[in-house]
Each structure stands twice: as C-alpha cells, then as structure tokens.
Amino acid sequence: VRGLADWMQGQESESAGLSRELLTQYFSSNSMADATRNRKIVSFKKFAQYLVDFGQARHNPFDKAPKDLRQRAIANQEIKWLTPEKVNKLLTDLHKPNRQGQRKKSEFARLRDYTIAVVILNLGLRVSEICNLKWEDVFFERDLLLVKASKHNKSRYIPLNQAASDKLLDWHFAEKKYKSEYAFPSQKGEKLDPSAIQ
C-alpha cells in the first residue's frame, strides 16, 4: 500500500483515491510477477475496506474482487505433490534401521524424524511450526494441536487425526526421558533448527 501511495504522488492523475482505473495505470507502469500482482490486489482491497470501516471512504471500489486485473499465477507453474507411493516410500525409508552407506542415526533421531514426517504429511505444519511446537500445545484429550503465532502472527488450532495423534503419543512416551518442553527437540533437548528438518 505504501508503494502504491508513493507511486500516486508521482502521477498527474485527477483521481482522488483508489479506483480500478488507477490500479490499471499502476500495474501498467510497474512490471511484476503474476503472484505479486495478485497479492497486491488483495492488499489494496483490504486496505480500502479498512478505510470504509473507519469512515475514511464511502465505499470499497474492490468490494467484488477486480478479476479483470488479477492474473492466474498458477497457469505457468507445475503443481507438485507427493503421490501415495512416494509418501509410503518416504515413511518406510525413515522407519527403517540404518542401512549401509547411510549416516548412522540414533534411535532417538530415527523415531523423531519419522514422527515429524507423519505430522507434516497429516497436519500440513510448516517446518518453523514443527520446530516451535511444545508439548503444552498438544491436547491429546481434545484431539487438537495449537500452532502459536505462526504466519501473519496468528495462532490457530488444528484437529489431530488418528494417524498423527497415535504417532505423537508414541513419540511423547519415547521422548519423555529428555524432559524437553519442545515436542521435537535436538538430542541435547534444545529447540530443533529448521535446517535439521530440511
């Protein structure tokens, strides 16, 4: 929004505020990726609604999404996902004892990494969310998991499905001796670094 405001100051436009015409000019004079354009449009729409809510504008010119300005960023991107076969291979490989030629993992690391994969695959947590997850945020009795202040600084509850709940519970009993507040600590009981998961 600040970038749009700076751009507007340099224009000789008679437009007194946000409008589709103004945005058309803005996007025409600024080249950007489709995904960036779409994100900016959402920001402008929300900002215009903020002005309406606080009595600074009469109406939101983008009350209905300006589809004529949006680009389908997905069109030129290949959608990637793991097939069921790849998911099974991943979990099988993580669950196996150390094989010849592999870096040796402790039983602790092997069980932890397997549980992390199960949780990511079943609950869709981000790597940073896995690292920050604490046992106090896992509510087995309610089948809920609390993700605190993640993306956009918002917390959210995620339902625990049976697969994730079972593996988390197994891991919880196996990990107890480390007495860490984190659900997936390092072998020293400290917060796990994202690079270790990656």
JSON list of C-alpha atoms in Angstrom, two decimals, residues 11 19 31 34 38 48 65 74 89 94 104 122 124 145 155 159 163-164 168 174 176 179:
[
{"chain": "A", "resi": 11, "resn": "GLN", "atom": "CA", "xyz": [1.41, 10.83, -11.02]},
{"chain": "A", "resi": 19, "resn": "SER", "atom": "CA", "xyz": [-10.10, 3.07, -8.27]},
{"chain": "A", "resi": 31, "resn": "SER", "atom": "CA", "xyz": [6.15, -4.89, -14.18]},
{"chain": "A", "resi": 34, "resn": "ASP", "atom": "CA", "xyz": [1.55, -12.57, -11.53]},
{"chain": "A", "resi": 38, "resn": "ASN", "atom": "CA", "xyz": [-2.47, -10.86, -7.09]},
{"chain": "A", "resi": 48, "resn": "ALA", "atom": "CA", "xyz": [-9.83, 0.09, 1.02]},
{"chain": "A", "resi": 65, "resn": "ALA", "atom": "CA", "xyz": [-12.57, -8.81, -6.49]},
{"chain": "A", "resi": 74, "resn": "ILE", "atom": "CA", "xyz": [-0.91, -20.92, -11.26]},
{"chain": "A", "resi": 89, "resn": "LYS", "atom": "CA", "xyz": [8.41, -44.82, 0.38]},
{"chain": "A", "resi": 94, "resn": "LEU", "atom": "CA", "xyz": [12.51, -43.10, 7.60]},
{"chain": "A", "resi": 104, "resn": "LYS", "atom": "CA", "xyz": [24.09, -43.55, 11.23]},
{"chain": "A", "resi": 122, "resn": "ASN", "atom": "CA", "xyz": [-1.13, -35.34, 8.09]},
{"chain": "A", "resi": 124, "resn": "GLY", "atom": "CA", "xyz": [0.38, -29.64, 6.98]},
{"chain": "A", "resi": 145, "resn": "LEU", "atom": "CA", "xyz": [-2.90, -29.05, 18.35]},
{"chain": "A", "resi": 155, "resn": "SER", "atom": "CA", "xyz": [-2.40, -18.67, 16.30]},
{"chain": "A", "resi": 159, "resn": "PRO", "atom": "CA", "xyz": [-7.54, -31.07, 14.57]},
{"chain": "A", "resi": 163, "resn": "ALA", "atom": "CA", "xyz": [-2.52, -41.18, 12.43]},
{"chain": "A", "resi": 164, "resn": "ALA", "atom": "CA", "xyz": [-0.85, -38.02, 13.75]},
{"chain": "A", "resi": 168, "resn": "LEU", "atom": "CA", "xyz": [2.73, -38.17, 18.51]},
{"chain": "A", "resi": 174, "resn": "ALA", "atom": "CA", "xyz": [9.70, -42.34, 23.93]},
{"chain": "A", "resi": 176, "resn": "LYS", "atom": "CA", "xyz": [9.97, -38.24, 27.94]},
{"chain": "A", "resi": 179, "resn": "LYS", "atom": "CA", "xyz": [12.41, -33.67, 29.54]}
]
